[in-house]
Amino acid sequence: MSIEKQISDLRAAGFRMPGEFEPHEACWMIWPERPDVWRLGGRPAQEAFAAVAEAIAHSETVYVGVSDAQYEHAREMLAPHIRVVEISSNDSWVRDTGPTYVINDRGLRAGIDWGFNAWGGLNGGLYFPWDKDQRVAQKICGISGDPVFRAPLILEGGSIHVDGEGTLMTTEECLLNPNRNPDLSREEIESLLAQYLNISKVIWIGRGTFNDETDGHIDNLACFVRPGEVALHWCDDPDDPQYAIAREAYEVLSNTCDAKGRSLTIHKLPHPGPLYISPAEAGGIHLNRDSHPREAGERLAGSYVNFYIGNQVVVFPLLDPARDEEARACLQRIFPEREVIGVNAREILLGGGNIHCITQQQPAR
Amino acid sequence: MSIEKQISDLRAAGFRMPGEFEPHEACWMIWPERPDVWRLGGRPAQEAFAAVAEAIAHSETVYVGVSDAQYEHAREMLAPHIRVVEISSNDSWVRDTGPTYVINDRGLRAGIDWGFNAWGGLNGGLYFPWDKDQRVAQKICGISGDPVFRAPLILEGGSIHVDGEGTLMTTEECLLNPNRNPDLSREEIESLLAQYLNISKVIWIGRGTFNDETDGHIDNLACFVRPGEVALHWCDDPDDPQYAIAREAYEVLSNTCDAKGRSLTIHKLPHPGPLYISPAEAGGIHLNRDSHPREAGERLAGSYVNFYIGNQVVVFPLLDPARDEEARACLQRIFPEREVIGVNAREILLGGGNIHCITQQQPAR
């Protein structure tokens, strides 16, 4: 009998989604290729992805999935210790298409394979088709050797953050968006999160970072840095639309408690920019008939919260020379035991996300 | 510095190719898909491959590489404990396209990535192009996590068998064929085999099994079952062209010694058939302009030697009801400590090879 059939109830078998700050066995990424998202045929983004992979590889194994067509090219651009594997995809947001891993204290690990509809399907989604993306989680688990559990809801990994101790943080803008699970109520969604991730408390924040094309993923606004502590994308300029968003989130976070009954300590991270797509950048993107538009002058949803917590590193996006060092100093204070590494991430941001969106941790068993 | 650069001399670092009968960590296979090789769109062959995978999985992890297009189909047809991974290919002969693994006694393992030209390139090869096949070895090593060494000669894994103690067996028909390495002499080939596989004695047999489209791969004629002992595809019918081939091989094997100076014990395996493609079988193959012809009445190169030695099993092809039990009894005598499992392999044979050709062991470190 397959292990999926043996484990009929993940929660009863003690599985939980660990916090990103808990020990990892590996990190997964997917190579950027599509020319209507990544400018100049993807080359500048590929350099940024390679730098992210290299930084994370300081303290854990990094796998990069790539199509057969770009296999040799990726193998050439990535350092030899990065493990390159064939994984076809529609785009490279493995946080959203990869498995959400859960573990239990008997040394077992499993992958949750959520439904995926490219951030909204035919009702506001970012591309069509997304069939290859739908196979990514299963393929990753085929390599990592973990059983796969399909969860009956549309959910991207970037729309949730957990503390590993029963608390999950998300946004109403995304998880209650009618383009995700129109037939599920808030309570039904909470019940599925409880069932698959062992969550007993969901913290609902209203909106995500301004102009985020994912419909406000939490991972571009706030995250747990350890149980009881969150980092928040702050903004001090009352004329910036991010100002009200940050305050609303702060209000929620400072008036709630987590699954263990703790109040939350909130670390404010500075606001980069505001940042906009330049004409030269927009000119390098080769849109087709169906592409999500990316035009010069459009506001980019840059956020320093979109970092990756590795075993001994924190890899964060360099986005704005005027704020990068302040962001680095904040992160170093938050993570005194980890090396904080900045990577030039403008090219990742141009594609619509950042370092957290293009990575997926595989927790240690 | 990459490990490939650190290890400039595999032999000096103590690497050797172990015998197939030594402990395995896993076995690799590639899903059959192409309709001009596998009849009826590949479905009957896929069932045979699934049965082979299942039999081998009795005692070691089995990976099956498959294209993205057939991923879900393969995942559905294969048992849940078989690990399905994406690997594009031109066809499914992983013995010939996969890495030849070498190990040393310091617990290291590496993959040799030979040149591959589809059994003869534009001069008698079996299909064009073979570009995806050329990436298979590297992709497998990307998943198994082993460094890759590219060897400067065209060689298919099925054209060599080793005893793990310095002896390699091959055929002149294949390895000296001008469609493989026209610029290398016999001595230069021996020198490369010595360098990459730690071989000190090459046993050259003239011809392989009759009408073998690989140009006489050794793995369809003879193999080491342990150091000092070989199995040979025998034939008792003087009117059969296999008769002379088997006697020539016997002559060579009984008048040579291995790298350790031992004479060889020879186990004769019976001859199935003769077997021919039926009109119904030929009618199910969808040839295109460039396909290698597969016509009704053509003699098939069936051989019971084309088996796989797993950790606790021997998986051999069922080919001829009149001889299958005799072959099974021979194999059980040769491998008293292993379970001998027969798999209906007619569909694999129709594609031009058999169980050994569609498998590649990954030795334990």
XYZ file of C-alpha atoms in Angstrom:
730
model
C 0.000 0.000 0.000
C 1.324 3.430 -0.868
C 2.330 5.711 1.957
C -0.303 8.209 0.787
C -2.962 5.618 1.519
C -1.402 4.624 4.834
C -1.449 8.205 6.053
C -5.085 9.181 5.743
C -4.817 12.065 8.176
C -1.660 14.174 8.073
C -2.479 16.021 11.267
C -3.184 12.849 13.204
C 0.185 11.508 11.966
C 1.828 14.565 13.519
C 2.817 16.353 10.311
C 3.290 20.117 10.463
C 4.791 22.732 8.186
C 8.025 23.879 9.851
C 9.098 27.514 9.904
C 11.520 28.571 7.191
C 14.058 29.295 9.946
C 14.130 25.596 10.960
C 16.863 23.307 9.492
C 16.799 22.645 5.747
C 18.046 19.727 3.717
C 17.955 21.662 0.454
C 16.534 24.585 -1.486
C 14.739 24.378 -4.834
C 14.705 26.923 -7.644
C 13.437 26.977 -11.257
C 15.394 28.579 -14.100
C 13.836 31.721 -15.659
C 13.270 31.365 -19.388
C 10.126 32.967 -20.743
C 10.856 36.080 -22.784
C 7.534 37.785 -22.025
C 8.378 37.891 -18.304
C 12.171 38.075 -18.269
C 13.778 40.729 -20.433
C 16.463 40.088 -23.040
C 15.574 36.428 -23.345
C 16.036 35.925 -19.627
C 19.792 36.411 -19.507
C 19.951 39.187 -16.859
C 17.467 37.340 -14.654
C 19.425 34.122 -15.083
C 22.499 35.888 -13.723
C 20.507 37.068 -10.713
C 19.072 33.582 -10.136
C 22.585 32.113 -10.359
C 23.776 34.589 -7.723
C 20.863 33.666 -5.441
C 21.616 29.958 -5.891
C 25.266 30.552 -5.099
C 24.448 32.527 -1.939
C 22.025 29.896 -0.638
C 24.485 27.129 -1.484
C 26.758 28.514 1.247
C 24.815 26.458 3.740
C 22.512 23.982 1.941
C 22.235 21.959 -1.256
C 20.572 23.923 -4.063
C 18.632 22.267 -6.883
C 17.742 24.257 -9.986
C 15.061 22.823 -12.259
C 15.349 23.709 -15.918
C 13.760 22.721 -19.213
C 15.599 20.360 -21.521
C 16.055 23.196 -24.014
C 18.018 25.314 -21.534
C 19.677 22.461 -19.653
C 23.197 22.899 -20.979
C 22.985 26.672 -20.770
C 21.897 26.556 -17.127
C 24.522 23.932 -16.320
C 27.125 26.279 -17.776
C 25.914 29.374 -15.911
C 25.527 27.712 -12.521
C 28.412 26.778 -10.251
C 29.339 23.064 -10.357
C 28.072 22.402 -6.831
C 24.560 23.555 -7.795
C 22.496 20.507 -8.791
C 20.767 21.028 -12.105
C 17.765 18.795 -12.829
C 15.252 18.770 -15.649
C 11.889 20.249 -14.645
C 9.700 21.832 -17.293
C 7.671 24.801 -16.107
C 5.634 27.732 -17.341
C 7.669 30.096 -15.174
C 10.088 30.090 -12.306
C 8.135 30.863 -9.115
C 8.817 27.636 -7.265
C 7.585 29.137 -4.003
C 4.161 29.049 -5.610
C 4.384 25.930 -7.773
C 6.645 23.698 -5.673
C 5.535 21.476 -2.815
C 4.943 22.833 0.660
C 6.844 20.326 2.762
C 5.558 19.029 6.068
C 7.461 16.877 8.572
C 6.659 14.916 11.691
C 8.731 13.937 14.685
C 9.092 10.345 13.494
C 11.466 11.515 10.766
C 8.929 11.498 7.941
C 8.505 14.220 5.353
C 5.807 14.747 2.734
C 5.016 17.318 0.062
C 1.682 19.122 -0.191
C 0.709 19.659 -3.825
C -1.751 22.575 -3.867
C -3.880 23.450 -6.825
C -2.293 26.163 -8.990
C -3.975 28.507 -11.487
C -1.242 31.064 -12.261
C -2.454 33.572 -9.649
C -6.039 33.810 -10.746
C -6.696 31.526 -13.695
C -8.655 33.073 -16.538
C -9.901 35.713 -14.084
C -6.830 37.877 -13.556
C -4.132 35.208 -13.749
C -0.734 36.125 -15.135
C -0.352 33.621 -17.975
C -1.984 30.737 -19.789
C -1.416 27.798 -19.872
C -0.003 26.712 -16.502
C -0.058 22.947 -17.090
C 3.685 22.433 -16.613
C 3.600 24.422 -13.382
C 0.953 22.046 -12.095
C 3.418 19.161 -12.359
C 6.328 20.905 -10.610
C 5.482 19.919 -7.016
C 5.107 16.268 -7.913
C 8.357 16.260 -9.877
C 10.296 17.833 -7.035
C 8.932 15.236 -4.620
C 9.893 12.518 -7.138
C 13.489 13.668 -6.780
C 13.459 14.367 -3.053
C 11.816 10.975 -2.555
C 8.839 12.206 -0.577
C 5.194 11.152 -0.818
C 2.815 13.722 -2.263
C -0.553 14.756 -0.886
C -2.871 16.729 -3.144
C -4.807 19.399 -1.289
C -8.211 20.399 -2.655
C -7.661 24.127 -2.862
C -5.866 26.639 -5.031
C -2.974 28.028 -3.010
C 0.459 29.428 -3.776
C 3.244 28.912 -1.245
C 3.958 32.648 -1.301
C 0.511 33.414 0.057
C 1.240 31.824 3.436
C 3.902 32.107 6.132
C 4.008 29.922 9.254
C 5.822 29.939 12.569
C 6.060 26.139 12.701
C 4.112 26.149 15.967
C 0.554 26.307 14.693
C 0.293 29.879 13.392
C -0.195 30.863 9.744
C -0.228 34.378 8.329
C -1.922 35.255 5.025
C -3.817 38.034 3.258
C -7.516 38.287 2.517
C -6.642 39.983 -0.773
C -5.156 36.718 -2.009
C -6.615 33.771 -0.163
C -10.176 35.091 -0.186
C -9.901 36.353 -3.769
C -12.764 34.964 -5.884
C -10.220 34.009 -8.530
C -8.709 31.381 -6.214
C -11.326 29.349 -4.319
C -14.703 30.944 -4.988
C -16.572 27.979 -3.501
C -14.702 27.925 -0.191
C -15.532 30.165 2.751
C -12.913 31.653 5.051
C -13.749 28.956 7.594
C -13.404 26.165 5.047
C -10.025 27.500 3.975
C -8.908 27.672 7.595
C -10.074 24.115 8.076
C -7.999 22.891 5.104
C -4.935 24.767 6.365
C -5.465 23.107 9.742
C -5.765 19.701 8.110
C -2.752 19.899 5.768
C -0.327 22.115 7.711
C -1.408 21.541 11.309
C -2.453 25.157 11.787
C -4.600 26.201 14.723
C -4.484 29.983 14.279
C -4.726 31.960 11.026
C -3.790 35.632 11.110
C -5.619 37.439 8.310
C -4.054 40.636 7.030
C -6.195 42.662 4.646
C -3.938 43.692 1.788
C -0.463 42.834 0.554
C 2.229 45.164 -0.758
C 1.017 47.829 -3.174
C 0.609 46.782 -6.826
C 1.714 43.213 -6.178
C 0.484 41.227 -9.189
C 0.040 38.077 -7.077
C -2.993 39.691 -5.402
C -1.014 40.603 -2.343
C 1.064 37.560 -1.344
C 2.044 37.721 2.308
C 5.656 36.847 1.438
C 6.139 40.283 -0.095
C 4.708 42.050 2.972
C 5.511 40.171 6.178
C 7.058 36.946 7.458
C 7.897 35.074 10.634
C 11.569 35.367 11.510
C 11.116 33.017 14.486
C 8.140 32.051 16.646
C 6.621 35.203 18.133
C 8.450 37.613 15.807
C 7.586 38.977 12.395
C 9.270 41.281 9.882
C 7.018 43.805 8.121
C 7.476 45.876 4.951
C 7.130 49.327 6.466
C 6.724 52.729 4.803
C 7.138 56.169 6.370
C 5.894 58.298 3.484
C 2.223 59.224 3.990
C 1.909 60.003 0.280
C 2.886 56.462 -0.689
C 0.070 53.896 -1.028
C 2.242 51.451 0.886
C 1.913 53.692 3.951
C -1.691 52.721 4.709
C -1.128 49.078 3.790
C 1.769 48.802 6.231
C -0.218 50.463 9.002
C -3.201 48.200 8.484
C -0.946 45.166 8.725
C 0.763 46.575 11.806
C -2.610 47.092 13.399
C -3.596 43.462 12.846
C -0.254 42.049 13.921
C -0.007 44.106 17.079
C -3.540 43.245 18.186
C -3.440 39.510 17.713
C -1.670 36.612 19.313
C -0.238 33.450 17.801
C -1.339 29.843 18.269
C 0.629 29.674 21.501
C -1.046 32.807 22.843
C 2.039 35.028 22.425
C 1.850 38.656 21.326
C 4.023 39.322 18.299
C 7.200 41.391 18.173
C 7.190 43.359 14.920
C 10.414 44.292 13.088
C 9.910 47.072 10.543
C 11.956 46.788 7.350
C 12.487 49.927 5.255
C 10.677 50.657 2.009
C 12.817 50.612 -1.140
C 12.140 53.244 -3.759
C 9.380 53.679 -4.886
C 10.643 51.735 -7.892
C 9.334 51.848 -11.461
C 10.011 49.920 -14.673
C 12.298 51.969 -16.911
C 11.656 52.363 -20.654
C 14.814 50.387 -21.417
C 13.680 47.552 -19.161
C 10.177 47.471 -20.605
C 11.660 47.518 -24.110
C 13.546 44.295 -23.455
C 10.442 42.300 -22.580
C 8.989 40.470 -25.586
C 5.272 40.455 -24.934
C 2.978 38.211 -26.926
C -0.765 38.434 -27.506
C -1.606 36.809 -24.174
C 1.131 38.268 -21.990
C 0.500 40.138 -18.776
C 1.522 43.718 -19.659
C 4.772 45.070 -18.189
C 5.060 48.713 -19.195
C 7.508 51.527 -18.613
C 6.579 53.603 -15.593
C 4.671 50.840 -13.859
C 5.223 50.714 -10.082
C 7.193 47.666 -9.003
C 6.210 45.832 -5.822
C 9.709 45.890 -4.325
C 10.036 44.701 -0.723
C 12.971 43.762 1.471
C 10.738 41.222 3.239
C 11.031 38.988 0.191
C 14.179 37.268 1.513
C 15.131 33.610 1.988
C 16.198 32.176 5.335
C 18.834 29.498 4.707
C 20.546 27.260 7.238
C 23.264 29.771 8.041
C 22.425 32.649 5.708
C 19.702 35.163 4.971
C 19.671 36.075 1.280
C 17.892 39.396 0.684
C 17.274 41.529 -2.384
C 19.373 44.616 -3.123
C 16.787 46.973 -4.575
C 17.641 50.571 -3.771
C 21.161 51.861 -3.014
C 19.622 54.451 -0.667
C 18.017 51.786 1.527
C 19.917 48.557 0.971
C 22.342 49.078 3.857
C 19.571 49.999 6.264
C 17.729 46.837 5.259
C 20.878 44.769 5.693
C 21.486 46.218 9.153
C 17.891 45.446 10.184
C 18.177 41.867 8.961
C 21.504 41.386 10.699
C 19.945 42.554 13.965
C 17.027 40.182 13.469
C 19.279 37.251 12.497
C 22.478 37.751 14.498
C 23.432 34.087 14.053
C 23.178 34.087 10.243
C 25.284 35.679 7.515
C 23.151 38.276 5.702
C 23.924 38.271 1.970
C 22.523 40.847 -0.437
C 22.017 39.908 -4.086
C 21.241 42.368 -6.872
C 17.614 41.490 -7.409
C 16.292 44.199 -9.699
C 15.936 41.644 -12.520
C 13.912 39.302 -10.308
C 11.663 42.166 -9.263
C 11.052 43.053 -12.927
C 9.567 39.565 -13.352
C 7.058 40.248 -10.593
C 8.533 38.798 -7.421
C 11.719 38.361 -5.492
C 14.105 35.989 -3.724
C 11.494 34.339 -1.512
C 9.216 33.781 -4.517
C 11.903 31.957 -6.509
C 12.984 29.598 -3.716
C 11.399 26.733 -1.811
C 13.017 25.140 1.200
C 13.060 21.375 1.651
C 13.142 20.993 5.435
C 15.372 18.425 7.083
C 13.606 15.334 8.316
C 37.204 24.182 -7.105
C 34.867 21.599 -8.567
C 35.430 17.974 -7.708
C 35.967 17.235 -11.398
C 38.988 19.521 -11.320
C 40.242 18.109 -8.036
C 40.195 14.583 -9.432
C 42.371 14.848 -12.494
C 43.087 11.118 -12.653
C 40.240 8.760 -11.817
C 42.461 5.705 -11.722
C 44.973 7.330 -9.411
C 42.070 8.277 -7.128
C 41.183 4.600 -6.950
C 37.956 4.717 -8.954
C 36.814 1.520 -10.641
C 33.623 0.339 -12.306
C 32.096 -2.258 -9.972
C 30.486 -5.451 -11.241
C 26.724 -5.347 -11.675
C 26.493 -8.057 -8.988
C 27.986 -5.685 -6.370
C 25.611 -3.686 -4.088
C 23.378 -1.061 -5.709
C 21.860 2.096 -4.335
C 19.344 2.373 -7.159
C 18.410 1.459 -10.706
C 17.579 3.903 -13.509
C 15.176 3.441 -16.395
C 13.734 5.694 -19.131
C 10.093 5.537 -20.215
C 9.461 4.252 -23.798
C 7.526 6.725 -25.911
C 8.539 6.955 -29.540
C 5.938 5.426 -31.858
C 8.428 4.434 -34.569
C 10.210 2.090 -32.144
C 7.440 1.024 -29.754
C 4.249 -0.275 -31.308
C 0.781 1.048 -30.570
C 2.081 4.341 -29.287
C 4.278 2.571 -26.755
C 1.535 1.244 -24.518
C 2.485 -2.476 -24.582
C 6.151 -1.641 -24.021
C 5.212 0.700 -21.186
C 3.458 -2.177 -19.459
C 6.577 -4.326 -19.836
C 8.809 -1.526 -18.542
C 6.483 -1.057 -15.560
C 6.756 -4.776 -14.781
C 10.560 -4.619 -14.982
C 10.596 -1.592 -12.672
C 8.332 -3.358 -10.209
C 10.513 -6.500 -10.199
C 13.732 -4.554 -9.640
C 12.067 -2.446 -6.941
C 11.856 -5.606 -4.818
C 15.373 -4.891 -3.654
C 16.464 -1.390 -4.704
C 15.074 2.080 -5.431
C 13.991 2.463 -9.057
C 13.941 5.810 -10.873
C 12.094 6.143 -14.168
C 12.913 9.174 -16.295
C 10.109 10.439 -18.507
C 9.345 13.436 -20.718
C 7.074 16.161 -19.410
C 4.457 15.166 -21.987
C 4.144 11.637 -20.597
C 4.841 12.469 -16.958
C 1.337 12.030 -15.585
C 0.727 8.966 -17.721
C 3.897 7.284 -16.460
C 3.162 8.309 -12.870
C -0.232 6.643 -13.242
C 1.132 3.419 -14.777
C 4.011 2.958 -12.344
C 3.621 1.758 -8.772
C 3.745 4.567 -6.163
C 7.120 3.450 -4.779
C 8.768 3.894 -8.204
C 10.337 7.346 -8.374
C 9.302 9.187 -11.526
C 11.537 12.070 -12.601
C 11.528 14.252 -15.693
C 14.249 13.313 -18.174
C 13.736 14.027 -21.857
C 15.265 11.492 -24.206
C 15.228 10.309 -27.791
C 14.613 6.742 -26.648
C 14.724 4.585 -23.576
C 18.027 2.663 -23.620
C 19.500 4.044 -20.418
C 22.132 1.313 -20.364
C 23.600 3.103 -23.377
C 22.781 6.731 -22.630
C 23.040 6.805 -18.846
C 26.227 7.267 -16.840
C 28.596 4.393 -16.169
C 29.175 4.793 -12.455
C 32.562 4.294 -10.844
C 33.322 4.169 -7.119
C 36.392 4.180 -4.933
C 37.088 2.819 -1.494
C 36.907 6.253 0.110
C 33.156 6.265 -0.412
C 33.147 8.463 -3.511
C 31.123 7.819 -6.644
C 31.248 9.500 -10.053
C 29.473 9.122 -13.374
C 31.277 8.604 -16.674
C 29.497 10.421 -19.502
C 30.544 8.694 -22.725
C 29.966 10.143 -26.154
C 26.761 8.799 -27.732
C 25.789 8.708 -31.423
C 22.704 6.456 -31.462
C 24.676 3.286 -32.277
C 26.507 4.549 -35.320
C 25.606 8.168 -36.011
C 24.808 8.966 -39.631
C 26.672 5.811 -40.624
C 24.291 3.073 -39.541
C 22.846 4.656 -36.408
C 19.272 3.884 -35.427
C 17.752 7.365 -35.283
C 18.433 11.058 -35.672
C 18.681 13.321 -33.730
C 20.084 11.982 -30.456
C 20.648 15.315 -28.708
C 18.373 14.597 -25.741
C 20.056 11.236 -25.213
C 23.369 13.038 -24.946
C 22.107 14.916 -21.887
C 20.736 11.864 -20.055
C 23.916 10.850 -18.199
C 24.474 14.351 -16.886
C 20.848 14.687 -15.802
C 20.918 11.401 -13.921
C 24.085 12.451 -12.115
C 22.400 15.787 -11.302
C 19.763 13.822 -9.417
C 22.045 11.209 -7.884
C 24.359 14.029 -6.817
C 27.515 12.647 -8.394
C 30.241 14.479 -10.302
C 30.404 13.792 -14.035
C 33.489 13.003 -16.069
C 33.225 13.225 -19.850
C 35.185 10.520 -21.623
C 36.520 11.271 -25.105
C 35.103 8.280 -26.909
C 31.791 7.061 -28.262
C 30.684 4.158 -26.107
C 27.371 2.641 -25.047
C 27.143 0.994 -21.633
C 25.695 -2.130 -23.255
C 28.871 -2.681 -25.217
C 30.919 -3.452 -22.095
C 30.691 -5.801 -19.128
C 33.154 -5.803 -16.231
C 33.995 -8.090 -13.329
C 34.809 -5.185 -11.016
C 38.342 -6.537 -10.574
C 40.070 -5.144 -13.639
C 38.545 -7.209 -16.461
C 36.296 -5.841 -19.227
C 34.555 -7.859 -21.918
C 33.427 -6.328 -25.223
C 32.985 -7.119 -28.921
C 35.114 -6.036 -31.858
C 31.951 -5.770 -33.935
C 30.848 -2.827 -31.817
C 33.798 -1.155 -30.159
C 36.039 -1.352 -33.229
C 33.222 -0.447 -35.612
C 34.247 2.519 -37.802
C 30.902 4.150 -36.994
C 31.940 4.607 -33.352
C 35.552 5.787 -32.934
C 37.188 5.704 -36.376
C 40.195 7.678 -35.155
C 41.011 5.449 -32.192
C 42.984 2.226 -32.441
C 42.245 -0.872 -30.383
C 45.137 0.071 -28.102
C 43.899 3.629 -27.662
C 40.435 2.363 -26.760
C 41.942 -0.049 -24.239
C 43.941 2.785 -22.783
C 40.809 4.925 -22.303
C 38.963 2.004 -20.697
C 41.927 1.586 -18.370
C 41.897 5.266 -17.524
C 38.165 5.711 -16.899
C 37.142 2.294 -15.536
C 40.398 1.002 -14.037
C 40.612 -1.900 -16.483
C 43.825 -3.866 -16.913
C 42.549 -6.660 -19.169
C 40.151 -6.368 -22.107
C 38.653 -9.571 -23.490
C 37.727 -9.015 -27.134
C 34.994 -11.236 -28.561
C 34.504 -11.019 -32.305
C 30.786 -10.776 -32.905
C 27.682 -10.234 -30.798
C 24.319 -11.995 -31.024
C 22.994 -12.516 -34.543
C 21.180 -9.558 -36.141
C 21.644 -7.314 -33.098
C 21.042 -3.782 -34.373
C 23.486 -2.340 -31.812
C 26.379 -3.827 -33.800
C 26.725 -6.713 -31.424
C 26.599 -5.336 -27.888
C 28.212 -7.724 -25.432
C 25.257 -7.403 -23.054
C 23.084 -9.391 -25.433
C 25.693 -12.163 -25.739
C 27.645 -12.641 -22.515
C 28.128 -11.145 -19.061
C 30.023 -11.604 -15.828
C 27.880 -13.185 -13.143
C 30.690 -12.845 -10.594
C 34.480 -12.585 -10.865
C 35.781 -15.575 -12.819
C 32.382 -16.623 -14.182
C 30.456 -15.614 -17.264
C 27.070 -16.458 -18.760
C 26.938 -16.974 -22.523
C 24.065 -16.970 -25.010
C 24.477 -20.486 -26.362
C 22.902 -22.172 -29.401
C 22.787 -25.896 -30.235
C 21.307 -25.692 -33.724
C 24.075 -25.860 -36.358
C 21.708 -24.328 -38.906
C 21.218 -21.204 -36.827
C 23.644 -18.312 -37.424
C 23.889 -17.933 -33.644
C 25.598 -21.349 -33.508
C 28.918 -20.145 -34.916
C 28.770 -16.863 -33.023
C 28.337 -18.670 -29.704
C 31.179 -21.076 -30.482
C 33.544 -18.268 -31.424
C 32.771 -16.520 -28.154
C 33.194 -19.752 -26.219
C 36.562 -20.269 -27.856
C 37.763 -16.826 -26.791
C 36.381 -17.086 -23.265
C 37.771 -20.555 -22.606
C 41.250 -19.648 -23.843
C 41.749 -16.404 -21.965
C 42.209 -15.400 -18.374
C 40.955 -12.379 -16.483
C 42.904 -9.496 -14.975
C 43.628 -11.606 -11.900
C 44.955 -14.486 -14.009
C 41.925 -16.733 -13.457
C 40.489 -18.984 -16.152
C 36.783 -18.342 -16.684
C 33.911 -20.658 -15.845
C 31.339 -20.428 -18.632
C 27.600 -20.924 -18.018
C 25.652 -21.609 -21.201
C 22.176 -20.096 -21.378
C 19.683 -21.550 -23.861
C 18.722 -19.917 -27.128
C 15.147 -18.614 -27.354
C 13.304 -19.108 -30.611
C 14.473 -18.203 -33.230
C 12.079 -15.276 -32.906
C 10.670 -13.080 -35.663
C 8.554 -9.914 -35.840
C 4.952 -10.843 -36.645
C 2.902 -8.944 -39.238
C 0.581 -7.687 -36.497
C 3.528 -6.408 -34.484
C 5.148 -4.708 -37.460
C 1.789 -3.160 -38.359
C 1.625 -1.380 -34.995
C 4.905 0.453 -35.467
C 4.442 3.920 -36.958
C 7.555 4.450 -39.039
C 8.432 7.888 -40.326
C 10.714 8.929 -43.174
C 13.865 8.565 -41.104
C 12.970 5.552 -38.987
C 15.076 2.427 -38.758
C 12.920 -0.197 -40.547
C 11.191 -2.857 -38.415
C 9.463 -5.284 -40.756
C 7.410 -8.424 -40.412
C 9.550 -11.559 -40.598
C 12.718 -9.852 -39.395
C 14.778 -11.960 -36.999
C 14.801 -10.589 -33.468
C 18.009 -10.659 -31.435
C 16.431 -12.360 -28.420
C 18.816 -13.479 -25.673
C 18.352 -14.640 -22.100
C 21.712 -13.068 -21.236
C 20.052 -9.669 -21.387
C 19.045 -9.763 -17.703
C 19.526 -7.338 -14.815
C 21.272 -8.297 -11.582
C 19.614 -6.429 -8.725
C 20.538 -6.461 -5.052
C 18.510 -9.556 -4.247
C 16.909 -10.360 -7.598
C 17.809 -11.314 -11.141
C 15.218 -9.990 -13.591
C 15.319 -11.876 -16.887
C 13.277 -11.743 -20.080
C 10.548 -14.294 -20.800
C 10.910 -14.756 -24.541
C 9.963 -18.282 -25.575
C 7.599 -20.563 -23.613
C 9.624 -23.556 -24.827
C 12.840 -22.270 -23.229
C 11.862 -19.823 -20.506
C 11.858 -22.409 -17.705
C 15.208 -23.828 -18.763
C 16.645 -20.314 -18.734
C 15.131 -19.636 -15.320
C 16.598 -22.853 -13.922
C 20.052 -21.985 -15.300
C 19.898 -18.524 -13.770
C 18.719 -19.877 -10.441
C 21.708 -22.259 -10.394
C 24.055 -19.394 -11.239
C 22.492 -17.050 -8.655
C 21.376 -19.315 -5.807
C 21.267 -16.390 -3.402
C 18.977 -14.213 -5.538
C 15.305 -14.459 -6.473
C 15.052 -15.022 -10.236
C 12.073 -13.112 -11.681
C 10.923 -13.516 -15.279
C 9.137 -10.616 -16.983
C 7.289 -10.865 -20.297
C 9.772 -9.023 -22.442
C 8.602 -9.587 -26.006
C 7.625 -5.916 -26.270
C 11.062 -4.778 -25.144
C 12.695 -7.107 -27.650
C 10.551 -5.642 -30.439
C 12.167 -2.281 -29.710
C 15.617 -3.773 -30.274
C 16.957 -4.706 -26.864
C 16.004 -6.171 -23.551
C 15.997 -5.832 -19.773
C 19.702 -5.120 -19.395
C 19.528 -2.484 -22.140
C 16.718 -0.537 -20.419
C 18.318 -0.468 -16.955
C 21.395 1.136 -15.419
C 22.549 0.355 -11.908
C 23.724 3.088 -9.563
C 26.213 1.298 -7.322
C 26.277 1.895 -3.591
C 29.086 4.121 -2.397
